[in-house]
PDB file of N, CA, C and O in Angstrom:
ATOM      1  N   MET A   1     155.141 -46.820  13.440  1.00  0.00           N
ATOM      2  CA  MET A   1     155.299 -46.989  11.702  1.00  0.00           C
ATOM      3  C   MET A   1     156.805 -46.730  12.053  1.00  0.00           C
ATOM      4  O   MET A   1     156.651 -45.259  12.596  1.00  0.00           O
ATOM      5  N   ALA A   2     157.189 -47.082  11.107  1.00  0.00           N
ATOM      6  CA  ALA A   2     158.454 -46.356  10.728  1.00  0.00           C
ATOM      7  C   ALA A   2     159.063 -45.657   9.893  1.00  0.00           C
ATOM      8  O   ALA A   2     158.454 -45.792   8.518  1.00  0.00           O
ATOM      9  N   GLU A   3     158.693 -44.149  10.664  1.00  0.00           N
ATOM     10  CA  GLU A   3     159.111 -42.689   9.442  1.00  0.00           C
ATOM     11  C   GLU A   3     160.029 -41.971   9.620  1.00  0.00           C
ATOM     12  O   GLU A   3     160.245 -41.218   9.038  1.00  0.00           O
ATOM     13  N   ASN A   4     160.097 -42.129  10.974  1.00  0.00           N
ATOM     14  CA  ASN A   4     161.647 -41.058  11.704  1.00  0.00           C
ATOM     15  C   ASN A   4     162.919 -41.404  10.715  1.00  0.00           C
ATOM     16  O   ASN A   4     163.601 -42.591  10.035  1.00  0.00           O
ATOM     17  N   LEU A   5     164.523 -40.528  10.509  1.00  0.00           N
ATOM     18  CA  LEU A   5     165.366 -39.871   9.940  1.00  0.00           C
ATOM     19  C   LEU A   5     166.419 -40.146  11.097  1.00  0.00           C
ATOM     20  O   LEU A   5     166.003 -38.986  12.085  1.00  0.00           O
ATOM     21  N   LEU A   6     167.569 -41.164  10.949  1.00  0.00           N
ATOM     22  CA  LEU A   6     168.465 -41.340  12.017  1.00  0.00           C
ATOM     23  C   LEU A   6     170.002 -40.590  10.986  1.00  0.00           C
ATOM     24  O   LEU A   6     169.874 -41.609   9.854  1.00  0.00           O
ATOM     25  N   ALA A   7     170.706 -39.934  12.116  1.00  0.00           N
ATOM     26  CA  ALA A   7     171.453 -39.147  11.276  1.00  0.00           C
ATOM     27  C   ALA A   7     172.739 -39.391  11.812  1.00  0.00           C
ATOM     28  O   ALA A   7     172.700 -39.028  13.336  1.00  0.00           O
ATOM     29  N   ILE A   8     173.358 -40.455  12.225  1.00  0.00           N
ATOM     30  CA  ILE A   8     174.995 -40.273  12.452  1.00  0.00           C
ATOM     31  C   ILE A   8     176.320 -39.731  12.163  1.00  0.00           C
ATOM     32  O   ILE A   8     176.400 -40.243  10.528  1.00  0.00           O
ATOM     33  N   ASP A   9     176.930 -39.272  12.630  1.00  0.00           N
ATOM     34  CA  ASP A   9     178.333 -38.075  12.228  1.00  0.00           C
ATOM     35  C   ASP A   9     179.304 -38.774  12.799  1.00  0.00           C
ATOM     36  O   ASP A   9     179.343 -38.258  14.185  1.00  0.00           O
ATOM     37  N   ASN A  10     180.214 -39.135  12.986  1.00  0.00           N
ATOM     38  CA  ASN A  10     181.485 -39.625  13.543  1.00  0.00           C
ATOM     39  C   ASN A  10     183.023 -38.900  13.358  1.00  0.00           C
ATOM     40  O   ASN A  10     182.910 -38.768  11.772  1.00  0.00           O
ATOM     41  N   GLY A  11     182.446 -37.650  13.386  1.00  0.00           N
ATOM     42  CA  GLY A  11     183.668 -36.612  13.382  1.00  0.00           C
ATOM     43  C   GLY A  11     185.085 -37.242  14.100  1.00  0.00           C
ATOM     44  O   GLY A  11     185.502 -38.104  14.263  1.00  0.00           O
ATOM     45  N   THR A  12     185.424 -35.761  14.116  1.00  0.00           N
ATOM     46  CA  THR A  12     187.600 -36.251  14.078  1.00  0.00           C
ATOM     47  C   THR A  12     186.998 -36.191  16.413  1.00  0.00           C
ATOM     48  O   THR A  12     188.352 -36.778  17.029  1.00  0.00           O
ATOM     49  N   GLN A  13     185.765 -35.629  16.679  1.00  0.00           N
ATOM     50  CA  GLN A  13     185.837 -35.004  17.801  1.00  0.00           C
ATOM     51  C   GLN A  13     185.043 -36.040  19.270  1.00  0.00           C
ATOM     52  O   GLN A  13     184.758 -35.670  20.266  1.00  0.00           O
ATOM     53  N   SER A  14     183.931 -35.981  18.305  1.00  0.00           N
ATOM     54  CA  SER A  14     183.616 -36.956  19.041  1.00  0.00           C
ATOM     55  C   SER A  14     181.886 -37.426  17.428  1.00  0.00           C
ATOM     56  O   SER A  14     181.829 -37.767  16.477  1.00  0.00           O
ATOM     57  N   VAL A  15     180.982 -38.017  19.023  1.00  0.00           N
ATOM     58  CA  VAL A  15     179.660 -38.820  16.613  1.00  0.00           C
ATOM     59  C   VAL A  15     178.465 -37.772  18.153  1.00  0.00           C
ATOM     60  O   VAL A  15     178.428 -37.975  18.654  1.00  0.00           O
ATOM     61  N   ARG A  16     177.684 -37.858  16.790  1.00  0.00           N
ATOM     62  CA  ARG A  16     176.737 -37.081  17.020  1.00  0.00           C
ATOM     63  C   ARG A  16     175.312 -37.846  16.286  1.00  0.00           C
ATOM     64  O   ARG A  16     175.877 -38.132  14.874  1.00  0.00           O
ATOM     65  N   ALA A  17     174.534 -38.002  17.064  1.00  0.00           N
ATOM     66  CA  ALA A  17     173.701 -38.699  17.048  1.00  0.00           C
ATOM     67  C   ALA A  17     172.137 -37.725  16.573  1.00  0.00           C
ATOM     68  O   ALA A  17     171.624 -37.013  17.396  1.00  0.00           O
ATOM     69  N   LEU A  18     171.164 -37.578  15.195  1.00  0.00           N
ATOM     70  CA  LEU A  18     170.062 -36.293  15.211  1.00  0.00           C
ATOM     71  C   LEU A  18     168.979 -37.179  14.846  1.00  0.00           C
ATOM     72  O   LEU A  18     168.980 -38.543  13.357  1.00  0.00           O
ATOM     73  N   LEU A  19     167.682 -37.490  15.378  1.00  0.00           N
ATOM     74  CA  LEU A  19     167.107 -38.381  14.835  1.00  0.00           C
ATOM     75  C   LEU A  19     166.354 -36.986  14.095  1.00  0.00           C
ATOM     76  O   LEU A  19     165.561 -35.984  15.117  1.00  0.00           O
ATOM     77  N   PHE A  20     165.280 -37.183  13.085  1.00  0.00           N
ATOM     78  CA  PHE A  20     164.751 -35.349  11.881  1.00  0.00           C
ATOM     79  C   PHE A  20     163.503 -36.996  12.133  1.00  0.00           C
ATOM     80  O   PHE A  20     163.108 -38.114  12.132  1.00  0.00           O
ATOM     81  N   ASP A  21     162.565 -36.778  12.466  1.00  0.00           N
ATOM     82  CA  ASP A  21     160.557 -36.611  12.087  1.00  0.00           C
ATOM     83  C   ASP A  21     160.355 -36.412  10.229  1.00  0.00           C
ATOM     84  O   ASP A  21     161.532 -35.813   9.797  1.00  0.00           O
ATOM     85  N   PRO A  22     159.509 -36.756   9.934  1.00  0.00           N
ATOM     86  CA  PRO A  22     159.857 -36.764   8.190  1.00  0.00           C
ATOM     87  C   PRO A  22     159.462 -34.906   7.676  1.00  0.00           C
ATOM     88  O   PRO A  22     159.793 -35.075   6.651  1.00  0.00           O
ATOM     89  N   ARG A  23     159.021 -33.964   9.167  1.00  0.00           N
ATOM     90  CA  ARG A  23     158.983 -33.325   7.995  1.00  0.00           C
ATOM     91  C   ARG A  23     160.254 -32.052   8.314  1.00  0.00           C
ATOM     92  O   ARG A  23     160.602 -31.126   7.786  1.00  0.00           O
ATOM     93  N   GLY A  24     161.202 -33.358   9.017  1.00  0.00           N
ATOM     94  CA  GLY A  24     163.052 -32.316   9.037  1.00  0.00           C
ATOM     95  C   GLY A  24     162.454 -31.889  10.568  1.00  0.00           C
ATOM     96  O   GLY A  24     163.959 -31.409  11.079  1.00  0.00           O
ATOM     97  N   LYS A  25     161.763 -32.424  10.887  1.00  0.00           N
ATOM     98  CA  LYS A  25     161.533 -31.954  12.591  1.00  0.00           C
ATOM     99  C   LYS A  25     162.594 -32.298  13.300  1.00  0.00           C
ATOM    100  O   LYS A  25     162.242 -33.659  13.721  1.00  0.00           O
ATOM    101  N   LEU A  26     163.962 -32.215  14.742  1.00  0.00           N
ATOM    102  CA  LEU A  26     165.107 -32.608  14.970  1.00  0.00           C
ATOM    103  C   LEU A  26     163.719 -32.932  16.624  1.00  0.00           C
ATOM    104  O   LEU A  26     163.703 -32.459  16.775  1.00  0.00           O
ATOM    105  N   ILE A  27     163.727 -34.776  16.472  1.00  0.00           N
ATOM    106  CA  ILE A  27     163.547 -34.761  17.312  1.00  0.00           C
ATOM    107  C   ILE A  27     164.384 -35.495  18.635  1.00  0.00           C
ATOM    108  O   ILE A  27     163.702 -34.695  20.242  1.00  0.00           O
ATOM    109  N   ALA A  28     165.497 -35.778  18.281  1.00  0.00           N
ATOM    110  CA  ALA A  28     166.675 -35.958  19.293  1.00  0.00           C
ATOM    111  C   ALA A  28     167.758 -35.465  19.303  1.00  0.00           C
ATOM    112  O   ALA A  28     168.156 -36.038  18.114  1.00  0.00           O
ATOM    113  N   LYS A  29     168.540 -35.905  19.945  1.00  0.00           N
ATOM    114  CA  LYS A  29     170.004 -35.591  19.642  1.00  0.00           C
ATOM    115  C   LYS A  29     170.800 -36.134  20.894  1.00  0.00           C
ATOM    116  O   LYS A  29     170.805 -36.287  21.857  1.00  0.00           O
ATOM    117  N   GLN A  30     172.203 -36.607  20.109  1.00  0.00           N
ATOM    118  CA  GLN A  30     173.040 -36.937  21.751  1.00  0.00           C
ATOM    119  C   GLN A  30     174.068 -37.264  20.697  1.00  0.00           C
ATOM    120  O   GLN A  30     174.722 -37.274  19.530  1.00  0.00           O
ATOM    121  N   ARG A  31     175.102 -36.127  21.942  1.00  0.00           N
ATOM    122  CA  ARG A  31     176.634 -36.053  21.129  1.00  0.00           C
ATOM    123  C   ARG A  31     177.255 -36.819  22.662  1.00  0.00           C
ATOM    124  O   ARG A  31     177.569 -36.968  23.274  1.00  0.00           O
ATOM    125  N   VAL A  32     178.144 -38.121  21.497  1.00  0.00           N
ATOM    126  CA  VAL A  32     179.932 -38.659  22.367  1.00  0.00           C
ATOM    127  C   VAL A  32     180.858 -38.306  22.196  1.00  0.00           C
ATOM    128  O   VAL A  32     180.612 -38.179  20.738  1.00  0.00           O
ATOM    129  N   PRO A  33     182.311 -37.656  22.704  1.00  0.00           N
ATOM    130  CA  PRO A  33     183.257 -36.707  23.029  1.00  0.00           C
ATOM    131  C   PRO A  33     183.634 -38.515  22.458  1.00  0.00           C
ATOM    132  O   PRO A  33     183.500 -39.652  23.045  1.00  0.00           O
ATOM    133  N   ILE A  34     184.926 -38.285  21.663  1.00  0.00           N
ATOM    134  CA  ILE A  34     185.626 -39.112  20.960  1.00  0.00           C
ATOM    135  C   ILE A  34     187.614 -38.600  21.418  1.00  0.00           C
ATOM    136  O   ILE A  34     186.992 -38.101  21.331  1.00  0.00           O
ATOM    137  N   GLU A  35     188.242 -40.109  21.739  1.00  0.00           N
ATOM    138  CA  GLU A  35     189.499 -39.630  21.619  1.00  0.00           C
ATOM    139  C   GLU A  35     190.560 -38.555  20.965  1.00  0.00           C
ATOM    140  O   GLU A  35     189.453 -39.421  19.601  1.00  0.00           O
ATOM    141  N   PRO A  36     190.781 -37.364  20.832  1.00  0.00           N
ATOM    142  CA  PRO A  36     191.569 -36.708  19.329  1.00  0.00           C
ATOM    143  C   PRO A  36     192.144 -37.695  18.990  1.00  0.00           C
ATOM    144  O   PRO A  36     192.810 -39.054  19.644  1.00  0.00           O
ATOM    145  N   TYR A  37     192.226 -37.316  18.040  1.00  0.00           N
ATOM    146  CA  TYR A  37     193.001 -37.841  16.737  1.00  0.00           C
ATOM    147  C   TYR A  37     195.083 -37.765  17.152  1.00  0.00           C
ATOM    148  O   TYR A  37     194.785 -36.711  18.469  1.00  0.00           O
ATOM    149  N   TYR A  38     195.960 -38.538  16.969  1.00  0.00           N
ATOM    150  CA  TYR A  38     196.844 -38.304  17.494  1.00  0.00           C
ATOM    151  C   TYR A  38     197.713 -38.129  16.550  1.00  0.00           C
ATOM    152  O   TYR A  38     198.571 -39.153  15.475  1.00  0.00           O
ATOM    153  N   SER A  39     199.303 -37.834  16.902  1.00  0.00           N
ATOM    154  CA  SER A  39     200.338 -38.021  15.735  1.00  0.00           C
ATOM    155  C   SER A  39     201.253 -38.306  15.465  1.00  0.00           C
ATOM    156  O   SER A  39     201.994 -37.902  16.827  1.00  0.00           O
ATOM    157  N   ASP A  40     202.093 -39.419  15.653  1.00  0.00           N
ATOM    158  CA  ASP A  40     203.561 -39.658  15.696  1.00  0.00           C
ATOM    159  C   ASP A  40     204.639 -39.628  14.671  1.00  0.00           C
ATOM    160  O   ASP A  40     206.231 -39.508  14.895  1.00  0.00           O
ATOM    161  N   ALA A  41     204.083 -38.471  13.947  1.00  0.00           N
ATOM    162  CA  ALA A  41     205.285 -37.544  12.923  1.00  0.00           C
ATOM    163  C   ALA A  41     203.792 -36.637  12.391  1.00  0.00           C
ATOM    164  O   ALA A  41     203.509 -35.923  11.948  1.00  0.00           O
ATOM    165  N   PRO A  42     205.053 -35.855  12.406  1.00  0.00           N
ATOM    166  CA  PRO A  42     204.502 -34.652  11.576  1.00  0.00           C
ATOM    167  C   PRO A  42     203.779 -34.532   9.598  1.00  0.00           C
ATOM    168  O   PRO A  42     203.916 -35.516   8.700  1.00  0.00           O
ATOM    169  N   GLY A  43     202.950 -34.940   9.869  1.00  0.00           N
ATOM    170  CA  GLY A  43     201.511 -34.786   8.430  1.00  0.00           C
ATOM    171  C   GLY A  43     201.575 -35.515   9.163  1.00  0.00           C
ATOM    172  O   GLY A  43     200.432 -35.829   7.376  1.00  0.00           O
ATOM    173  N   LEU A  44     200.869 -36.537  10.286  1.00  0.00           N
ATOM    174  CA  LEU A  44     200.174 -38.184   9.834  1.00  0.00           C
ATOM    175  C   LEU A  44     199.113 -37.493  10.748  1.00  0.00           C
ATOM    176  O   LEU A  44     199.836 -36.688  11.578  1.00  0.00           O
ATOM    177  N   ALA A  45     197.678 -38.002  10.741  1.00  0.00           N
ATOM    178  CA  ALA A  45     197.525 -38.121  11.995  1.00  0.00           C
ATOM    179  C   ALA A  45     196.409 -39.323  12.428  1.00  0.00           C
ATOM    180  O   ALA A  45     195.860 -39.575  10.583  1.00  0.00           O
ATOM    181  N   GLU A  46     196.171 -40.103  13.721  1.00  0.00           N
ATOM    182  CA  GLU A  46     195.704 -41.327  13.431  1.00  0.00           C
ATOM    183  C   GLU A  46     194.157 -41.624  14.175  1.00  0.00           C
ATOM    184  O   GLU A  46     194.604 -40.481  15.588  1.00  0.00           O
ATOM    185  N   GLN A  47     193.460 -41.787  14.425  1.00  0.00           N
ATOM    186  CA  GLN A  47     192.512 -42.196  15.264  1.00  0.00           C
ATOM    187  C   GLN A  47     192.276 -43.358  15.857  1.00  0.00           C
ATOM    188  O   GLN A  47     192.313 -44.589  15.064  1.00  0.00           O
ATOM    189  N   LYS A  48     192.377 -44.107  17.096  1.00  0.00           N
ATOM    190  CA  LYS A  48     192.456 -45.715  17.383  1.00  0.00           C
ATOM    191  C   LYS A  48     190.503 -46.016  17.223  1.00  0.00           C
ATOM    192  O   LYS A  48     190.099 -45.184  17.131  1.00  0.00           O
ATOM    193  N   PRO A  49     190.199 -46.839  15.985  1.00  0.00           N
ATOM    194  CA  PRO A  49     189.417 -46.762  16.151  1.00  0.00           C
ATOM    195  C   PRO A  49     188.876 -48.208  16.853  1.00  0.00           C
ATOM    196  O   PRO A  49     186.704 -47.473  16.832  1.00  0.00           O
ATOM    197  N   LYS A  50     188.312 -48.005  18.309  1.00  0.00           N
ATOM    198  CA  LYS A  50     187.943 -48.218  18.755  1.00  0.00           C
ATOM    199  C   LYS A  50     187.270 -47.307  19.736  1.00  0.00           C
ATOM    200  O   LYS A  50     186.023 -47.088  20.042  1.00  0.00           O
ATOM    201  N   SER A  51     187.953 -45.824  19.217  1.00  0.00           N
ATOM    202  CA  SER A  51     187.121 -45.288  19.896  1.00  0.00           C
ATOM    203  C   SER A  51     185.876 -44.600  18.959  1.00  0.00           C
ATOM    204  O   SER A  51     184.920 -43.993  19.585  1.00  0.00           O
ATOM    205  N   SER A  52     186.301 -44.797  17.709  1.00  0.00           N
ATOM    206  CA  SER A  52     184.606 -43.890  17.306  1.00  0.00           C
ATOM    207  C   SER A  52     183.273 -45.193  17.972  1.00  0.00           C
ATOM    208  O   SER A  52     182.171 -44.934  18.692  1.00  0.00           O
ATOM    209  N   GLU A  53     183.975 -47.630  17.738  1.00  0.00           N
ATOM    210  CA  GLU A  53     182.851 -47.817  17.946  1.00  0.00           C
ATOM    211  C   GLU A  53     183.165 -47.873  20.029  1.00  0.00           C
ATOM    212  O   GLU A  53     181.732 -47.870  19.407  1.00  0.00           O
ATOM    213  N   ARG A  54     183.248 -47.740  20.547  1.00  0.00           N
ATOM    214  CA  ARG A  54     183.134 -46.741  21.736  1.00  0.00           C
ATOM    215  C   ARG A  54     181.642 -46.005  21.907  1.00  0.00           C
ATOM    216  O   ARG A  54     181.222 -45.717  22.558  1.00  0.00           O
ATOM    217  N   SER A  55     181.979 -45.536  21.577  1.00  0.00           N
ATOM    218  CA  SER A  55     181.275 -43.449  20.742  1.00  0.00           C
ATOM    219  C   SER A  55     180.168 -44.315  20.722  1.00  0.00           C
ATOM    220  O   SER A  55     179.084 -43.107  21.181  1.00  0.00           O
ATOM    221  N   LEU A  56     179.539 -44.975  20.441  1.00  0.00           N
ATOM    222  CA  LEU A  56     178.063 -45.191  20.146  1.00  0.00           C
ATOM    223  C   LEU A  56     177.748 -45.858  20.642  1.00  0.00           C
ATOM    224  O   LEU A  56     176.446 -45.896  20.921  1.00  0.00           O
ATOM    225  N   SER A  57     178.163 -45.606  21.405  1.00  0.00           N
ATOM    226  CA  SER A  57     177.324 -47.059  22.524  1.00  0.00           C
ATOM    227  C   SER A  57     176.221 -46.019  24.083  1.00  0.00           C
ATOM    228  O   SER A  57     175.982 -46.330  23.955  1.00  0.00           O
ATOM    229  N   GLY A  58     176.609 -44.581  23.409  1.00  0.00           N
ATOM    230  CA  GLY A  58     176.488 -43.274  23.525  1.00  0.00           C
ATOM    231  C   GLY A  58     174.381 -42.856  22.649  1.00  0.00           C
ATOM    232  O   GLY A  58     173.774 -42.455  22.883  1.00  0.00           O
ATOM    233  N   LEU A  59     174.075 -43.861  22.121  1.00  0.00           N
ATOM    234  CA  LEU A  59     172.678 -44.025  20.707  1.00  0.00           C
ATOM    235  C   LEU A  59     171.853 -44.420  21.709  1.00  0.00           C
ATOM    236  O   LEU A  59     170.965 -43.787  21.070  1.00  0.00           O
ATOM    237  N   PRO A  60     172.432 -45.175  23.309  1.00  0.00           N
ATOM    238  CA  PRO A  60     170.968 -45.136  23.888  1.00  0.00           C
ATOM    239  C   PRO A  60     170.193 -43.981  24.365  1.00  0.00           C
ATOM    240  O   PRO A  60     169.522 -43.660  24.988  1.00  0.00           O
ATOM    241  N   GLY A  61     171.106 -42.876  24.641  1.00  0.00           N
ATOM    242  CA  GLY A  61     170.629 -41.400  24.766  1.00  0.00           C
ATOM    243  C   GLY A  61     169.414 -41.142  24.289  1.00  0.00           C
ATOM    244  O   GLY A  61     168.492 -40.453  25.077  1.00  0.00           O
ATOM    245  N   LEU A  62     169.012 -40.881  23.176  1.00  0.00           N
ATOM    246  CA  LEU A  62     168.028 -40.986  21.615  1.00  0.00           C
ATOM    247  C   LEU A  62     166.954 -42.015  22.446  1.00  0.00           C
ATOM    248  O   LEU A  62     166.151 -41.470  22.854  1.00  0.00           O
ATOM    249  N   MET A  63     167.157 -42.708  23.059  1.00  0.00           N
ATOM    250  CA  MET A  63     166.078 -43.987  23.328  1.00  0.00           C
ATOM    251  C   MET A  63     165.777 -43.957  24.074  1.00  0.00           C
ATOM    252  O   MET A  63     164.757 -43.615  25.162  1.00  0.00           O
ATOM    253  N   ALA A  64     166.225 -43.015  25.483  1.00  0.00           N
ATOM    254  CA  ALA A  64     166.071 -42.064  26.553  1.00  0.00           C
ATOM    255  C   ALA A  64     165.212 -40.404  26.083  1.00  0.00           C
ATOM    256  O   ALA A  64     164.610 -41.244  26.742  1.00  0.00           O
ATOM    257  N   ALA A  65     165.069 -39.787  25.441  1.00  0.00           N
ATOM    258  CA  ALA A  65     165.035 -39.062  24.489  1.00  0.00           C
ATOM    259  C   ALA A  65     163.876 -39.174  23.855  1.00  0.00           C
ATOM    260  O   ALA A  65     162.953 -38.400  22.928  1.00  0.00           O
ATOM    261  N   GLY A  66     163.036 -40.322  23.675  1.00  0.00           N
ATOM    262  CA  GLY A  66     161.950 -40.884  23.241  1.00  0.00           C
ATOM    263  C   GLY A  66     162.434 -40.828  22.688  1.00  0.00           C
ATOM    264  O   GLY A  66     160.882 -41.645  21.114  1.00  0.00           O
ATOM    265  N   CYS A  67     162.803 -41.532  21.320  1.00  0.00           N
ATOM    266  CA  CYS A  67     163.627 -42.494  20.135  1.00  0.00           C
ATOM    267  C   CYS A  67     163.543 -43.945  20.138  1.00  0.00           C
ATOM    268  O   CYS A  67     163.903 -44.550  20.971  1.00  0.00           O
ATOM    269  N   LEU A  68     161.994 -44.303  19.764  1.00  0.00           N
ATOM    270  CA  LEU A  68     161.823 -45.775  19.775  1.00  0.00           C
ATOM    271  C   LEU A  68     162.145 -46.213  18.360  1.00  0.00           C
ATOM    272  O   LEU A  68     162.414 -45.841  17.279  1.00  0.00           O
ATOM    273  N   LYS A  69     162.761 -47.112  18.430  1.00  0.00           N
ATOM    274  CA  LYS A  69     163.816 -48.372  17.573  1.00  0.00           C
ATOM    275  C   LYS A  69     163.051 -48.048  16.152  1.00  0.00           C
ATOM    276  O   LYS A  69     163.555 -48.707  15.332  1.00  0.00           O
ATOM    277  N   ASP A  70     161.336 -49.043  17.056  1.00  0.00           N
ATOM    278  CA  ASP A  70     160.966 -49.253  15.471  1.00  0.00           C
ATOM    279  C   ASP A  70     160.188 -48.029  15.186  1.00  0.00           C
ATOM    280  O   ASP A  70     159.754 -48.350  13.765  1.00  0.00           O
ATOM    281  N   SER A  71     161.184 -47.029  14.999  1.00  0.00           N
ATOM    282  CA  SER A  71     160.257 -45.419  14.662  1.00  0.00           C
ATOM    283  C   SER A  71     161.346 -44.909  13.912  1.00  0.00           C
ATOM    284  O   SER A  71     160.438 -44.075  12.715  1.00  0.00           O
ATOM    285  N   ILE A  72     162.523 -45.359  13.004  1.00  0.00           N
ATOM    286  CA  ILE A  72     163.525 -45.550  11.866  1.00  0.00           C
ATOM    287  C   ILE A  72     163.887 -46.201  11.498  1.00  0.00           C
ATOM    288  O   ILE A  72     163.521 -47.066  10.953  1.00  0.00           O
ATOM    289  N   ALA A  73     163.021 -45.131  10.390  1.00  0.00           N
ATOM    290  CA  ALA A  73     162.860 -45.403   8.523  1.00  0.00           C
ATOM    291  C   ALA A  73     164.126 -45.792   8.002  1.00  0.00           C
ATOM    292  O   ALA A  73     163.951 -45.998   7.621  1.00  0.00           O
ATOM    293  N   ALA A  74     165.255 -45.634   8.355  1.00  0.00           N
ATOM    294  CA  ALA A  74     166.496 -44.967   7.166  1.00  0.00           C
ATOM    295  C   ALA A  74     166.747 -44.406   8.053  1.00  0.00           C
ATOM    296  O   ALA A  74     167.625 -43.025   9.216  1.00  0.00           O
ATOM    297  N   VAL A  75     168.512 -44.309   8.259  1.00  0.00           N
ATOM    298  CA  VAL A  75     169.796 -44.188   8.552  1.00  0.00           C
ATOM    299  C   VAL A  75     170.695 -43.892   7.814  1.00  0.00           C
ATOM    300  O   VAL A  75     170.653 -44.678   6.490  1.00  0.00           O
ATOM    301  N   ALA A  76     171.146 -42.627   7.794  1.00  0.00           N
ATOM    302  CA  ALA A  76     172.993 -41.684   7.314  1.00  0.00           C
ATOM    303  C   ALA A  76     173.746 -41.774   7.766  1.00  0.00           C
ATOM    304  O   ALA A  76     173.908 -42.053   9.830  1.00  0.00           O
ATOM    305  N   LEU A  77     175.168 -42.120   8.140  1.00  0.00           N
ATOM    306  CA  LEU A  77     176.236 -42.629   9.049  1.00  0.00           C
ATOM    307  C   LEU A  77     177.161 -41.413   7.538  1.00  0.00           C
ATOM    308  O   LEU A  77     177.642 -41.854   6.321  1.00  0.00           O
ATOM    309  N   THR A  78     178.248 -40.238   8.346  1.00  0.00           N
ATOM    310  CA  THR A  78     178.353 -39.364   7.955  1.00  0.00           C
ATOM    311  C   THR A  78     179.599 -40.036   8.556  1.00  0.00           C
ATOM    312  O   THR A  78     179.899 -40.220   9.874  1.00  0.00           O
ATOM    313  N   THR A  79     180.906 -39.726   8.799  1.00  0.00           N
ATOM    314  CA  THR A  79     182.942 -40.073   8.578  1.00  0.00           C
ATOM    315  C   THR A  79     183.021 -39.461   8.157  1.00  0.00           C
ATOM    316  O   THR A  79     183.799 -38.827   6.543  1.00  0.00           O
ATOM    317  N   SER A  80     184.597 -38.270   9.037  1.00  0.00           N
ATOM    318  CA  SER A  80     185.944 -37.926   8.510  1.00  0.00           C
ATOM    319  C   SER A  80     186.703 -38.368   7.273  1.00  0.00           C
ATOM    320  O   SER A  80     186.597 -39.245   7.502  1.00  0.00           O
ATOM    321  N   ALA A  81     186.647 -38.019   6.765  1.00  0.00           N
ATOM    322  CA  ALA A  81     187.843 -39.012   5.516  1.00  0.00           C
ATOM    323  C   ALA A  81     189.394 -37.763   5.479  1.00  0.00           C
ATOM    324  O   ALA A  81     189.805 -36.605   5.456  1.00  0.00           O
ATOM    325  N   GLY A  82     190.902 -39.267   6.168  1.00  0.00           N
ATOM    326  CA  GLY A  82     191.587 -38.693   5.700  1.00  0.00           C
ATOM    327  C   GLY A  82     192.354 -37.933   4.335  1.00  0.00           C
ATOM    328  O   GLY A  82     191.906 -38.755   3.573  1.00  0.00           O
ATOM    329  N   GLN A  83     193.327 -37.921   4.193  1.00  0.00           N
ATOM    330  CA  GLN A  83     193.843 -36.809   3.199  1.00  0.00           C
ATOM    331  C   GLN A  83     195.389 -37.137   3.557  1.00  0.00           C
ATOM    332  O   GLN A  83     195.324 -37.237   4.454  1.00  0.00           O
ATOM    333  N   SER A  84     196.279 -37.825   2.129  1.00  0.00           N
ATOM    334  CA  SER A  84     197.520 -37.871   1.695  1.00  0.00           C
ATOM    335  C   SER A  84     197.653 -36.224   0.625  1.00  0.00           C
ATOM    336  O   SER A  84     196.817 -36.525  -0.338  1.00  0.00           O
ATOM    337  N   SER A  85     198.920 -36.514   1.189  1.00  0.00           N
ATOM    338  CA  SER A  85     199.952 -35.145   0.102  1.00  0.00           C
ATOM    339  C   SER A  85     200.848 -36.226  -0.610  1.00  0.00           C
ATOM    340  O   SER A  85     201.640 -37.056   0.209  1.00  0.00           O
ATOM    341  N   SER A  86     201.228 -35.849  -1.305  1.00  0.00           N
ATOM    342  CA  SER A  86     201.953 -37.089  -2.666  1.00  0.00           C
ATOM    343  C   SER A  86     203.101 -35.966  -3.553  1.00  0.00           C
ATOM    344  O   SER A  86     202.522 -35.206  -3.446  1.00  0.00           O
TER     345      SER A  86
END
């Protein structure tokens, strides 16, 4: 029965996946480092899109930790957002 919650946080230095049961207890977690951002000029920061995509390949680690994909009822995804100054 699908009842667990999967949270994926795509940050600036890593992607983290956390699996929670319906009561909020952490069942499993996985962290995959990603390429840090770079800057071609002052005030700018960029990150290669493929870096985050490749980091999601670490999610099978959750499966190895006992997370069955059929047990996941919902997924939440967070990511960092860039700011611009004008």
